[in-house]
Every structure is written in structure tokens, then in C-alpha cells.
Amino acid sequence: MMEESKSVGEQSLRQHSPPPSPTTVGDSTTQVAPMAAIKPIKLSNGLNGVHPDGGLANKFSYWRGRAIWGRSSESPNSPGRNREFDPSRILIDTTAPFESVKVAANKFGGTADWKAQRVLSLERNRNVQQGLEKMEQELALYQKQAESVEEVKERVLQELEVTRRFVDELRLRLDKAHTEEAQAKQDSELSQLRVKEMEQGIGDEASVAAKAQVNVAKARYMEAVDELRSVDNELEVLRMDYDRLDEERNNVKKKAEEAILASEESEKKVEELTLELISMKETLELAQASHVEAEEQKLNAAMDTEEEPGNWEKQMQQAQEELRSLDEQISEAIDLELRLVTASVFLSSLKLQSEKLEEDTLRSNQAALASAKELEEVKASIENSKEEVICLKAEAKVLMSKLETETNCMAVQKQRKAELEEKAQKLMEEVIKSKRESTRLELEKAKEEAELANARQRAVELKLQAVTKEIEAVKASEKSALETIRALQESEDAVDNGFEDSPKIFTITLEEYDDLKAKAIDAENLANERVSAAMEKIKEAKEKEAASLERMEAIYKEMKEKEEALKDATLKAEEATEGKLETEQMLREWREQELKCRKESDAAEEGLSNTVKCCYSRSFDGSRDSNSFPSAITVRASTTPNLIVEHSSAEAGAPLLKITRKKSFFPRIVMFFARKKVQALK
């Protein structure tokens, strides 16, 4: 390897010199070029042998880039060290030629120890490769971090969209709540005015509140009409879109149907062709079979011509025997037909007789059933009459007890009616107050929550901006790292390809490399810290959003519970009012019926001056005596609709019954249901 590097260096010198002349320097023999043949060396900075500071001080930076002769920035013998550069001037190198490479190396502060320099260069290449590998690993980490940051950014953007939607919904709800609050305030004010006017005795025509209510209703109606028109317009747009989509769908369906029809036609053609093939095969098979049958018939005909005389005689004998058997069968069939005719006549006569017998039995059974039914009806009527007598006695006792209970219930109902009216008024006032307070509190809470949501949204947007700036800084650091890696790779390529002139090569000292490396590490640490801080901020924002969402859910639950409680209270109040109205109606009906009954009883008393006596001496069996009923039922007519039943056994004669008008059953049913409703309201 050292010999190859020597040969490369010698070849690079020979390219700028004519054939050498041998000279002796010390013990070694070298080849030196004459003075006039030396050309200016092209430097790696692309300025054609001229240092950018002006001078030939850095003339051999190409060799220093190869790390062969040390790292001195400038040679001490450079004449134009502080001279300014003039781009119009052309400089010619007129210095004395070097006697050897060793002399040149010693002159510029380097060494000619090729082996040591080669080992150092290999170690440096290894270090550079290791640094490149580390940089690649770091780049992969940076890329992963950037991807994670982008994912976090997408999530934050999605959460922002969700929060924006939520804020929009809250705004809509706030607007609705404001409108409802305003309407409720208007309604309450108008109702208060109307109540005051009613207290003052102002009618509907002259009332200001009624006119204001009409105007408010008209305005609300116009707003509702405008909203309906906007909704109708949106619906028309949606219908247009729907019609367009339907047309597209129908076109697609038509195309699909056409394709299906084409495929079906092709399938039919294929089936027809297959059927034609099958028919052709069958015709071929039939032709083959007919050919075989024709051959067999030919053979059979040839055999029959030989055996015809014997076969004819046998066939004649068989035909005669068959004729005889047929004659016998015909005679037997005629006999059987005659027997069948006689049997059918006998069966018809038997059927007629059986039908007559069945009719007679049915008539006798019907008569027996009718008599049994009559007996059962008579027994049932007797039992019903007995049960009616018992029921009338029991009803008389029950009606007396019910009248007493109803009088007590009427007094209790009057008291409860007054109490219910007072409670209903109090409940209505409490409900109105609670509604107003709850709506006011809910509006305040909603406003506070909307403000909090806006502030959180602004904070999240600021955090997002900071995160985007940090991402841009990370990307810039990545770009700088990539540029350094590319430069190092190009320097390695230049080292591997030899001492070729390339305008992109530049020299870096170890201190500069260490500084760059430290800066890259610091930038990486800063980026990691910023990313971690951004992640923590995002987590805090998420936690705050979750807490706010939980609070909102709790608030909504409380709202729903309050609404349900209000609904229950209103329902109870409505039920109380309905029960009150029903009881009032029932009481009115009962009073009307009482008045009717009293009028009828008074008319009956005027018409009947004497008590009517009727004997209840009906006997069901016909053999019962008049003394079969030991007691008589007497009913006295009185002004009240009460029934008074008395058993009189003092008289020795037949039992007597004093009849008055019976109270109708409808008022009792009405009062029964009224008591049930009162108990339910309790």
C-alpha cells in the first residue's frame, strides 16, 4: 500500500514535468524537474492556484487535504501572505524547483513517513465511517421523532376540529337558550300585565297585553316562516343532489343491465351451440343405431325365410286357443253385470229405508231436547227470581251504608278541594320560580364553559404553533446534518478515487469537526427536550379537555334531571287540576240526578194518596199456598231516594208490598269511581 501511494505521488509530479535528470541528495536518488517546466497547481477551492486571501500561501492544500504533510494553515515562506487579491492579474510561479518530495515535505512542516501517515489515514477513515454510521442512526431516530411529532400534530388537529365542532354546538345551544330566555321573559311580562289587567277588570279588546301577545305571536310566526323557507331551500338543494345521484345510479344500472343482457345473450348463444352439438351427436348415434338395426333386420329376415312354415302352424293353434278363452271371459263378464244391477237396486231400497229411520229418530230427539230445555229454563227462572229477591235485600242494606259514607266523603272532598286548589297555586308559583332560576344558572354556566373552551382552544393553537416551529427547527438541523454527511461522503469518495481535482472538497480541522459534532449533539438534545416539552404540553391540554368534557357531561346530566323534575311537577299539577275538574263534574251530575229523583218522588207522592198493596203470591209449581212466603217486603215512598225495607208479620193475611220509585244505579257507580280517584290522589 505504501509503494502504491509513492507511485501515485510520483505520477502526479511527472504530469507537470519533462523527462527527469538524476540528482543526488544525501544517499537517495530522486528525479527533479527544471524550473521552467513547473506549472501552477490547481487548488481544491476552484480558484486555479490562487488563495482567496491573495497569495500562494495555501498552494499545497491539496496535499494537506490528503493528510500527508501536516495541518499547517499557511507556510511561513509564502511571499503574498497579506497581499490583496486582484482578479485581473495573472500570477506565474517563478520559485525555485524542489529537489525532491522529501525536501518539499520538510519545507512545509510535514514528514515523509508514508507508512505512519497511511495508518493514520486508515484510522481516520474508520473514524469517519463510524461517525457516518452514528449520524445515520441519529438520522433514523430524528426521522422517527419527526414522524411521531407529525402524528401528534395530526391528532391535535383532529382534537381541534372536535373542539371546534363542540364549540359551534355550544354556541348554537347558547343562541337557542338566549332566544328561549328572551321569549320566556316576554311571555312572563305579558302574563304579568294580563294578570294586572284582569285584576283591574280590563277586557280582552281593550287590553294592551293581549295586543302585545298577538304581535309577539305574529313576529314568532314570521321567524318560523323564514326558517321554514330556508329549510325548504336546503331541502330543494338536497333533492336536486338526490335526483342527480338517482340519475347517475339509473345510468349505471342501465349500463349494468345492458352488460348483463349482453352476457346473457352470449350465454344463450353458447347454450344454443352446445345444444346443436348435442343434437348432432344424437343424430350421429341414431344413424349408427339405425344402421345396426337394419343389419340385424336383414339377418332376422334371412333366418325367418328358413323357419316360416313351422311357425305359421304354431301361431294358428295359439290364436284358436286365445279365441276360446276370450269367449269364456265374455260370458262371465255378462253374468257379473246382471248380478251388479240386482245388487244396486237392493242397495237403493235399503238406503231409502235407512233415511226414513234417521228422520224419525231425529224428530224424536229434537222433541226430547226441546222438552229438556223448557224444563231447564223453568228451573233457571225460579232460581233467578230467588236470587233477585236476595240481591234486592242486600242492595238495600248496602245503599244505606253507602249513603252514610257518601255524605261523609262529600264533606271531606270539599275540604280537600280547597286544599288542592291552594297546593296547585303554590306548585305553579314554585315551578315558575324554579324554571327561571334554573334557566338563569344554566345560561351562566354555559357562558362560562364557552369562554373556557375558547381559551383552551387558543392555548392549544398556540401550543400547535410552538410545536410546528420546533418541528421546523428539527428539520433544519436534519438538513444541516445531512449536508455534513454528504460532504464527508464526498471527501471519502475523493480519498478513495485518488488525487483527482474536485471543486467540492474542503478541509476541516479536528477542532472544527469536534465543534460541529458538539453542535449537532446539542441540537439533538435541544430538539429532544423541545419535543418532550411539546408532548407534555399536549398531554396537559388533553387532560384539561377531558376534564372540561366531564364537567360538561355532568352539567348536561343535571340539566336533564332538572327538566325531568320540572316535567314531573307539571304533570302532577295537571293531574291534580284534572282530578279537581272531574270531581266537580261528578258532583254536578250527582246533584242534578238528586234533583230529578226528588222531583219524581214528589210527583209520585202527589199522585198516590194511599199506599198500594200488592200481594206477591205467585207460585211456580201451581200447588204452593199463599203462606209459602212467611214475610212480606214493604217499601215506603218518601221524599228522599232512600229505600226502607220492612218485614211485617203482624197481619195474618197475605204479605203486602209497598212500592216506591227505586233509585237509579248510575249515581252509585259515579260516586264509587270518584272515591277511587280521591284515594289515588291522596
XYZ file of C-alpha atoms in Angstrom:
682
model
C 0.000 0.000 0.000
C 2.838 2.427 0.784
C 4.520 1.664 -2.534
C 1.270 2.382 -4.365
C 0.922 5.759 -2.608
C 4.525 6.626 -3.561
C 3.878 5.743 -7.183
C 0.701 7.841 -7.206
C 2.589 10.854 -5.803
C 5.404 10.478 -8.307
C 2.957 10.182 -11.203
C 1.207 13.389 -10.105
C 4.574 15.204 -10.192
C 5.598 13.708 -13.511
C 2.484 15.014 -15.195
C 3.797 18.612 -14.830
C 7.460 17.957 -15.727
C 9.548 16.858 -18.768
C 11.768 13.740 -18.592
C 13.781 13.984 -15.356
C 17.521 14.262 -14.838
C 19.101 12.238 -11.998
C 20.478 14.139 -8.998
C 21.826 13.033 -5.651
C 20.506 14.396 -2.361
C 22.115 12.611 0.518
C 22.020 8.874 -0.088
C 18.786 8.753 -2.109
C 18.470 9.390 -5.819
C 15.456 11.416 -6.950
C 14.210 12.958 -10.140
C 13.925 16.775 -10.288
C 12.107 18.801 -12.929
C 13.631 22.010 -14.364
C 12.345 25.421 -13.235
C 10.657 26.494 -16.421
C 8.662 23.282 -16.769
C 6.764 23.593 -13.473
C 3.131 24.673 -13.857
C 0.924 26.220 -11.196
C -1.009 23.611 -9.161
C -4.819 23.677 -9.181
C -6.122 24.034 -5.673
C -9.230 22.391 -4.227
C -11.117 25.682 -3.783
C -11.668 26.191 -7.506
C -9.515 29.401 -7.872
C -6.813 27.946 -10.178
C -3.824 28.069 -7.844
C -4.683 31.384 -6.123
C -5.558 31.611 -2.447
C -8.732 33.598 -1.707
C -6.790 35.802 0.706
C -4.373 36.743 -2.072
C -1.097 34.826 -2.441
C 0.336 31.361 -2.874
C 0.378 30.531 0.806
C -2.109 27.704 0.538
C -0.681 26.315 -2.680
C -0.232 22.793 -1.361
C -3.594 22.482 0.413
C -4.309 19.563 -1.915
C -1.598 17.555 -0.197
C -2.728 18.711 3.224
C -6.269 17.555 2.301
C -4.745 14.111 1.850
C -3.338 14.450 5.420
C 0.243 13.608 4.314
C 2.285 16.697 5.338
C 0.559 18.008 8.453
C -2.154 20.574 9.026
C -0.451 23.969 8.885
C -2.857 26.589 7.609
C -0.145 28.702 5.891
C 3.513 28.197 5.039
C 5.954 30.578 6.652
C 7.700 31.312 3.368
C 4.664 32.497 1.428
C 5.519 35.880 -0.010
C 1.951 37.189 -0.560
C 0.572 36.432 2.843
C -1.239 39.676 3.471
C -1.470 40.812 -0.107
C -4.862 41.652 -1.554
C -6.158 39.617 -4.489
C -6.644 41.253 -7.880
C -8.812 39.093 -10.179
C -7.476 40.825 -13.332
C -3.857 39.834 -12.619
C -2.327 36.505 -13.711
C 0.252 35.098 -11.314
C 3.130 32.921 -12.521
C 5.036 30.653 -10.166
C 8.778 31.584 -10.513
C 10.062 29.921 -7.360
C 12.988 27.501 -7.444
C 12.118 23.909 -8.137
C 12.066 21.359 -5.382
C 14.896 18.917 -5.354
C 12.742 16.075 -4.024
C 9.440 15.263 -2.401
C 11.166 14.906 0.933
C 12.541 18.449 0.665
C 9.097 19.803 -0.170
C 7.605 17.993 2.784
C 10.265 19.260 5.172
C 9.889 22.791 3.794
C 6.162 22.946 4.618
C 6.473 21.341 8.056
C 5.428 17.814 7.101
C 7.057 14.421 7.188
C 7.744 11.804 4.584
C 6.867 8.828 6.793
C 4.498 7.187 4.347
C 3.650 4.114 6.434
C 2.666 6.046 9.572
C 0.646 8.512 7.522
C -1.105 5.642 5.756
C -2.050 4.037 9.068
C -3.296 7.381 10.351
C -5.339 7.901 7.217
C -6.891 4.439 7.599
C -7.748 5.142 11.239
C -9.245 8.471 10.251
C -11.282 6.783 7.540
C -12.533 4.293 10.102
C -13.423 7.084 12.494
C -15.204 8.898 9.701
C -17.110 5.732 8.820
C -18.079 5.235 12.444
C -19.193 8.849 12.605
C -21.217 8.346 9.438
C -22.878 5.264 10.909
C -23.682 7.189 14.075
C -25.067 10.045 12.016
C -27.203 7.619 10.008
C -28.558 6.111 13.224
C -29.226 9.589 14.555
C -30.936 10.475 11.274
C -33.179 7.416 11.625
C -34.012 8.470 15.181
C -34.702 12.036 14.021
C -36.942 10.709 11.259
C -38.879 8.572 13.744
C -39.188 11.532 16.082
C -40.370 13.720 13.215
C -42.951 11.085 12.236
C -44.140 10.828 15.829
C -44.370 14.623 16.020
C -46.370 14.667 12.780
C -48.716 12.007 14.173
C -49.124 14.070 17.328
C -49.787 17.100 15.151
C -52.491 15.227 13.231
C -54.079 14.077 16.471
C -54.007 17.590 17.868
C -55.570 18.893 14.648
C -58.300 16.266 14.895
C -58.906 17.201 18.516
C -59.024 20.842 17.472
C -61.668 20.032 14.882
C -63.648 18.130 17.514
C -63.362 21.030 19.948
C -64.388 23.480 17.234
C -67.456 21.417 16.453
C -68.228 21.199 20.144
C -67.811 24.967 20.489
C -70.114 25.507 17.498
C -72.715 23.248 19.083
C -72.378 25.141 22.354
C -72.799 28.422 20.505
C -75.934 27.151 18.813
C -77.274 25.961 22.144
C -76.413 29.306 23.694
C -78.246 31.103 20.906
C -81.252 28.843 21.385
C -81.112 29.378 25.147
C -80.889 33.144 24.659
C -83.879 33.130 22.337
C -85.849 30.895 24.688
C -84.910 33.089 27.627
C -86.000 36.197 25.751
C -89.264 34.543 24.751
C -89.831 33.361 28.319
C -89.183 36.870 29.634
C -91.614 38.320 27.089
C -94.226 35.713 27.973
C -93.779 36.292 31.703
C -94.007 40.073 31.322
C -97.077 39.793 29.122
C -98.682 37.332 31.521
C -97.994 39.668 34.448
C -99.533 42.570 32.515
C -102.511 40.428 31.614
C -102.969 39.397 35.249
C -102.848 43.027 36.337
C -105.391 43.948 33.660
C -107.628 41.084 34.748
C -107.401 42.316 38.339
C -108.294 45.813 37.142
C -111.189 44.409 35.097
C -109.940 45.290 31.628
C -111.416 43.142 28.856
C -109.668 41.352 26.015
C -110.456 44.012 23.428
C -109.008 46.931 25.399
C -106.040 45.052 26.912
C -102.536 46.072 25.855
C -101.074 42.714 26.907
C -103.340 40.816 24.528
C -102.299 43.060 21.639
C -98.646 42.649 22.568
C -99.109 38.883 22.730
C -100.668 38.943 19.277
C -97.757 40.992 17.901
C -95.205 38.680 19.515
C -97.012 35.665 18.125
C -97.002 37.251 14.659
C -93.272 38.011 14.878
C -92.523 34.483 16.012
C -94.697 33.167 13.245
C -92.770 35.221 10.680
C -89.454 33.970 12.084
C -90.709 30.409 11.905
C -91.844 31.009 8.315
C -88.392 32.364 7.402
C -86.723 29.362 9.000
C -89.088 27.058 7.160
C -88.261 28.786 3.881
C -84.543 28.386 4.477
C -85.094 24.751 5.370
C -87.197 24.321 2.233
C -84.412 25.823 0.128
C -81.888 23.474 1.685
C -84.263 20.586 1.096
C -84.636 21.595 -2.547
C -80.857 21.645 -2.946
C -80.663 18.240 -1.323
C -83.439 16.988 -3.575
C -81.575 18.241 -6.632
C -78.476 16.419 -5.465
C -80.542 13.349 -4.740
C -82.146 13.482 -8.199
C -78.747 13.865 -9.799
C -77.433 10.915 -7.847
C -80.541 8.939 -8.807
C -79.929 9.712 -12.473
C -76.325 8.630 -12.163
C -77.405 5.485 -10.363
C -80.018 4.765 -13.034
C -77.436 5.269 -15.773
C -75.086 2.897 -14.012
C -77.937 0.426 -13.593
C -78.798 0.686 -17.280
C -75.203 0.091 -18.245
C -75.030 -2.862 -15.887
C -78.296 -4.245 -17.278
C -77.004 -3.846 -20.816
C -73.840 -5.670 -19.854
C -75.905 -8.377 -18.174
C -78.119 -8.690 -21.261
C -75.079 -8.943 -23.490
C -73.631 -11.621 -21.233
C -76.986 -13.451 -21.187
C -77.188 -13.298 -24.987
C -73.678 -14.654 -25.236
C -74.607 -17.395 -22.773
C -77.717 -18.195 -24.830
C -75.644 -18.396 -27.989
C -73.215 -20.700 -26.232
C -76.101 -22.836 -24.986
C -77.608 -22.975 -28.485
C -74.295 -24.029 -29.914
C -73.938 -26.689 -27.216
C -77.490 -27.905 -27.953
C -76.682 -28.059 -31.649
C -73.587 -30.064 -30.865
C -75.591 -32.408 -28.639
C -78.284 -32.800 -31.325
C -75.624 -33.513 -33.924
C -74.126 -36.141 -31.639
C -77.573 -37.679 -31.053
C -78.297 -37.768 -34.793
C -74.986 -39.464 -35.354
C -75.755 -42.005 -32.633
C -79.255 -42.596 -34.078
C -77.823 -43.082 -37.533
C -75.358 -45.576 -36.157
C -78.130 -47.392 -34.224
C -80.419 -47.432 -37.286
C -77.582 -48.823 -39.326
C -77.038 -51.585 -36.755
C -80.807 -52.326 -36.595
C -81.001 -52.545 -40.391
C -78.225 -55.075 -40.393
C -79.979 -57.086 -37.639
C -83.274 -56.965 -39.565
C -81.523 -58.286 -42.624
C -80.149 -61.181 -40.612
C -83.553 -61.889 -38.982
C -85.301 -61.813 -42.358
C -82.821 -64.320 -43.687
C -83.468 -66.582 -40.672
C -87.287 -66.177 -40.928
C -87.377 -67.264 -44.557
C -85.944 -70.582 -43.463
C -88.352 -71.166 -40.471
C -91.702 -69.737 -41.866
C -93.812 -72.969 -42.473
C -93.460 -74.409 -38.928
C -94.033 -71.054 -37.285
C -97.327 -70.416 -39.160
C -98.900 -73.634 -37.883
C -97.910 -72.929 -34.288
C -99.299 -69.381 -34.485
C -102.707 -70.654 -35.816
C -103.090 -73.074 -32.919
C -102.258 -70.382 -30.366
C -104.779 -67.955 -31.945
C -107.601 -70.559 -31.737
C -106.887 -71.191 -28.053
C -106.892 -67.458 -27.336
C -110.327 -67.065 -29.054
C -111.814 -69.788 -26.871
C -110.510 -68.175 -23.684
C -111.911 -64.782 -24.785
C -115.408 -66.260 -25.342
C -115.401 -67.725 -21.852
C -114.325 -64.425 -20.303
C -117.093 -62.512 -22.163
C -119.797 -64.845 -20.832
C -118.501 -64.477 -17.269
C -118.490 -60.653 -17.605
C -122.161 -60.648 -18.731
C -123.173 -62.700 -15.664
C -121.319 -60.312 -13.390
C -123.105 -57.288 -14.917
C -126.522 -58.826 -14.230
C -125.586 -59.521 -10.624
C -124.346 -55.926 -10.205
C -127.656 -54.484 -11.454
C -129.701 -56.527 -8.979
C -127.376 -55.594 -6.098
C -127.594 -51.861 -6.941
C -131.423 -51.964 -6.887
C -131.393 -53.680 -3.495
C -128.920 -51.110 -2.118
C -131.060 -48.155 -3.245
C -134.103 -49.588 -1.447
C -132.062 -50.115 1.715
C -130.787 -46.516 1.550
C -134.324 -45.135 1.351
C -135.411 -47.144 4.375
C -132.365 -46.021 6.399
C -133.036 -42.347 5.546
C -136.635 -42.642 6.763
C -135.494 -44.228 10.018
C -132.905 -41.477 10.574
C -135.514 -38.749 10.051
C -137.836 -40.358 12.592
C -135.062 -40.649 15.184
C -134.017 -37.006 14.642
C -137.577 -35.798 15.183
C -137.936 -37.753 18.398
C -134.546 -36.485 19.668
C -135.460 -32.874 18.857
C -138.712 -33.153 20.767
C -136.900 -34.606 23.789
C -134.277 -31.853 23.679
C -136.943 -29.143 23.450
C -138.761 -30.504 26.483
C -135.486 -30.728 28.430
C -134.624 -27.138 27.508
C -138.032 -25.956 28.658
C -137.560 -27.694 31.997
C -134.093 -26.157 32.423
C -135.426 -22.688 31.573
C -138.195 -23.033 34.155
C -135.700 -24.118 36.816
C -133.340 -21.266 35.920
C -136.159 -18.707 36.103
C -137.111 -19.990 39.557
C -133.514 -19.734 40.791
C -133.085 -16.289 39.225
C -136.197 -14.985 40.936
C -134.932 -16.283 44.285
C -131.510 -14.719 43.729
C -133.087 -11.407 42.717
C -135.027 -11.277 45.968
C -131.833 -11.923 47.959
C -129.891 -9.338 45.926
C -132.578 -6.716 46.466
C -132.351 -7.202 50.217
C -128.545 -6.971 50.171
C -128.591 -3.911 47.906
C -130.963 -2.142 50.259
C -128.551 -2.639 53.151
C -125.523 -1.640 51.027
C -127.252 1.501 49.769
C -127.988 2.623 53.297
C -124.348 2.246 54.289
C -123.181 3.931 51.053
C -125.399 6.935 51.642
C -123.845 7.468 55.042
C -120.313 7.110 53.661
C -121.090 9.387 50.701
C -122.284 12.174 52.948
C -119.029 11.938 54.898
C -116.999 11.805 51.664
C -118.701 14.920 50.329
C -117.572 16.939 53.311
C -114.040 15.525 53.072
C -113.927 16.241 49.340
C -114.922 19.850 49.836
C -112.091 20.322 52.303
C -109.604 18.552 50.034
C -110.778 20.552 47.058
C -109.868 23.787 48.792
C -106.523 22.324 49.892
C -105.769 21.080 46.375
C -106.506 24.483 44.873
C -104.110 26.144 47.300
C -101.434 23.490 46.664
C -101.833 23.803 42.892
C -101.346 27.568 43.045
C -98.269 27.164 45.241
C -96.851 24.475 42.956
C -97.343 26.617 39.871
C -95.576 29.547 41.521
C -92.710 27.326 42.691
C -92.383 25.731 39.252
C -92.210 29.121 37.534
C -89.600 30.369 40.020
C -87.518 27.200 39.719
C -87.678 27.373 35.920
C -86.468 30.955 35.888
C -83.645 30.299 38.341
C -82.559 27.087 36.601
C -82.530 28.739 33.171
C -80.523 31.693 34.511
C -77.981 29.399 36.211
C -77.716 27.160 33.183
C -77.122 30.135 30.917
C -74.387 31.452 33.198
C -72.749 28.027 33.330
C -72.961 27.647 29.578
C -71.376 31.080 29.072
C -68.531 30.252 31.443
C -67.953 26.907 29.767
C -67.946 28.517 26.324
C -65.367 31.064 27.481
C -63.241 28.276 28.978
C -63.497 26.282 25.766
C -62.423 29.313 23.706
C -59.450 29.939 25.999
C -58.441 26.293 25.817
C -58.746 26.358 22.066
C -56.498 29.410 21.869
C -53.942 27.760 24.166
C -53.967 24.620 22.054
C -53.485 26.685 18.892
C -50.503 28.476 20.465
C -49.062 25.128 21.507
C -49.527 23.852 17.989
C -47.685 26.854 16.590
C -44.811 26.220 19.005
C -44.739 22.559 18.027
C -44.663 23.462 14.329
C -41.764 25.857 14.957
C -39.896 23.154 16.857
C -40.547 20.716 14.025
C -39.168 23.213 11.537
C -36.052 23.655 13.709
C -35.603 19.882 13.871
C -35.973 19.672 10.114
C -33.364 22.425 9.662
C -30.955 20.582 11.967
C -31.606 17.412 9.985
C -30.839 19.225 6.769
C -27.557 20.577 8.166
C -26.601 17.110 9.422
C -27.399 15.641 6.008
C -25.257 18.269 4.323
C -22.325 17.483 6.642
C -22.772 13.762 5.964
C -22.819 14.364 2.254
C -19.676 16.461 2.486
C -17.930 13.743 4.487
C -19.039 11.105 1.987
C -17.730 13.203 -0.881
C -14.413 13.648 0.918
C -14.218 9.868 1.397
C -15.014 9.340 -2.266
C -12.264 11.753 -3.169
C -9.841 9.885 -0.889
C -10.808 6.532 -2.411
C -10.630 7.765 -6.025
C -7.145 9.272 -5.693
C -5.749 12.747 -6.080
C -8.365 13.924 -8.560
C -9.381 17.555 -8.765
C -12.921 18.157 -7.433
C -14.463 21.574 -6.691
C -16.491 20.260 -3.696
C -13.623 19.151 -1.446
C -12.788 21.256 1.586
C -10.529 20.712 4.552
C -11.706 20.588 8.170
C -9.530 20.516 11.222
C -10.170 18.192 14.133
C -11.228 21.104 16.323
C -13.793 22.233 13.766
C -15.039 18.663 13.403
C -15.347 18.341 17.187
C -17.168 21.669 17.348
C -19.583 20.580 14.623
C -20.150 17.278 16.360
C -20.808 19.016 19.699
C -23.208 21.419 17.987
C -25.050 18.512 16.369
C -25.334 16.750 19.742
C -26.560 19.964 21.389
C -29.090 20.482 18.600
C -30.288 16.918 19.016
C -30.639 17.316 22.782
C -32.493 20.597 22.326
C -34.807 19.019 19.776
C -35.477 16.089 22.100
C -36.165 18.427 25.010
C -38.490 20.553 22.894
C -40.324 17.501 21.596
C -40.710 16.118 25.134
C -41.924 19.511 26.371
C -44.393 19.706 23.485
C -45.631 16.196 24.256
C -46.103 17.102 27.926
C -47.984 20.252 26.949
C -50.184 18.247 24.584
C -50.883 15.711 27.338
C -51.810 18.508 29.753
C -54.106 20.021 27.122
C -55.741 16.633 26.569
C -56.252 16.146 30.306
C -57.782 19.614 30.606
C -60.058 18.918 27.643
C -61.125 15.596 29.172
C -61.863 17.324 32.488
C -63.876 20.013 30.699
C -65.802 17.363 28.771
C -66.577 15.516 32.002
C -67.805 18.758 33.557
C -69.970 19.444 30.531
C -71.436 15.934 30.711
C -72.183 16.388 34.414
C -73.832 19.733 33.670
C -75.927 18.174 30.912
C -76.969 15.376 33.253
C -78.021 17.921 35.880
C -79.930 19.839 33.198
C -81.750 16.682 32.140
C -82.562 15.767 35.753
C -83.927 19.252 36.398
C -86.002 19.100 33.226
C -87.391 15.700 34.249
C -88.209 17.036 37.731
C -89.978 20.024 36.182
C -91.898 17.721 33.853
C -92.928 15.531 36.806
C -94.053 18.569 38.786
C -96.046 19.928 35.852
C -97.617 16.517 35.241
C -98.587 16.250 38.903
C -100.098 19.720 38.823
C -102.010 18.892 35.641
C -103.249 15.626 37.170
C -104.369 17.497 40.276
C -106.273 20.042 38.194
C -107.824 17.280 36.078
C -108.875 15.379 39.209
C -110.378 18.536 40.624
C -112.332 19.192 37.429
C -113.528 15.584 37.254
C -114.716 15.660 40.856
C -116.556 18.924 40.211
C -118.257 17.456 37.141
C -119.220 14.319 39.057
C -120.643 16.374 41.912
C -122.694 18.455 39.486
C -124.057 15.340 37.791
C -124.889 13.792 41.147
C -126.714 16.932 42.272
C -128.706 17.060 39.018
C -129.684 13.413 39.435
C -130.680 14.042 43.064
C -132.913 16.920 41.973
C -134.532 14.756 39.298
C -135.157 11.956 41.792
C -136.706 14.355 44.296
C -138.988 15.833 41.665
C -140.120 12.358 40.594
C -140.689 11.278 44.210
C -142.750 14.426 44.905
C -144.863 13.733 41.828
C -145.387 10.141 42.961
C -146.473 11.280 46.451
C -148.999 13.689 44.998
C -150.411 11.057 42.630
C -150.601 8.282 45.180
C -152.688 9.351 48.178
C -152.924 5.883 49.617
C -150.400 3.121 49.850
C -150.674 0.487 47.223
C -150.742 -3.056 48.448
C -149.865 -5.851 46.186
C -149.654 -9.448 47.014
C -146.645 -11.335 45.947
C -148.297 -14.759 45.935
C -147.011 -16.198 42.685
C -146.419 -19.932 42.776
C -144.173 -21.638 40.256
C -145.330 -25.193 40.857
C -149.072 -24.418 40.980
C -149.569 -26.337 44.215
C -147.924 -23.871 46.626
C -150.095 -21.981 49.134
C -150.186 -18.294 49.742
C -148.440 -18.861 53.077
C -145.278 -20.123 51.374
C -143.688 -16.649 51.879
C -143.698 -16.045 55.607
C -142.660 -12.437 55.421
C -143.618 -9.545 53.212
C -141.466 -6.746 51.782
C -142.821 -3.215 52.318
C -141.274 -0.225 50.586
C -142.394 3.246 51.718
C -142.353 6.215 49.407
C -140.516 9.146 50.901
C -139.046 12.426 49.729
C -135.532 11.052 49.946
C -134.330 8.477 47.402
C -133.511 6.007 50.192
C -135.025 2.548 50.202
C -136.516 1.399 53.538
C -137.271 -2.313 53.699
C -139.518 -3.670 56.489
C -140.619 -7.200 57.265
C -144.199 -7.099 58.642
C -145.566 -10.314 60.053
C -148.282 -8.797 62.268
C -151.052 -9.159 59.762
C -152.489 -12.607 59.344
C -153.439 -12.080 55.750
C -151.290 -12.259 52.614
C -147.965 -10.419 52.627
C -148.104 -6.877 51.307
C -145.520 -4.815 49.363
C -145.456 -1.011 49.421
C -143.810 0.112 46.150
C -141.959 3.393 45.612
C -139.636 4.579 42.796
C -136.251 2.908 43.027
C -133.071 5.000 42.882
C -131.119 4.649 39.597
C -127.843 2.713 39.629
C -125.777 5.306 37.663
C -125.110 7.791 40.551
C -123.775 4.969 42.709
C -121.240 3.967 40.018
C -120.172 7.602 39.572
C -119.605 8.074 43.301
C -117.700 4.782 43.514
C -115.226 5.884 40.822
C -114.981 9.346 42.391
C -113.923 7.827 45.726
C -111.314 5.718 43.945
C -109.824 8.787 42.230
C -109.730 10.692 45.517
C -107.866 7.815 47.162
C -105.396 7.726 44.258
C -104.774 11.474 44.591
C -104.121 11.002 48.322
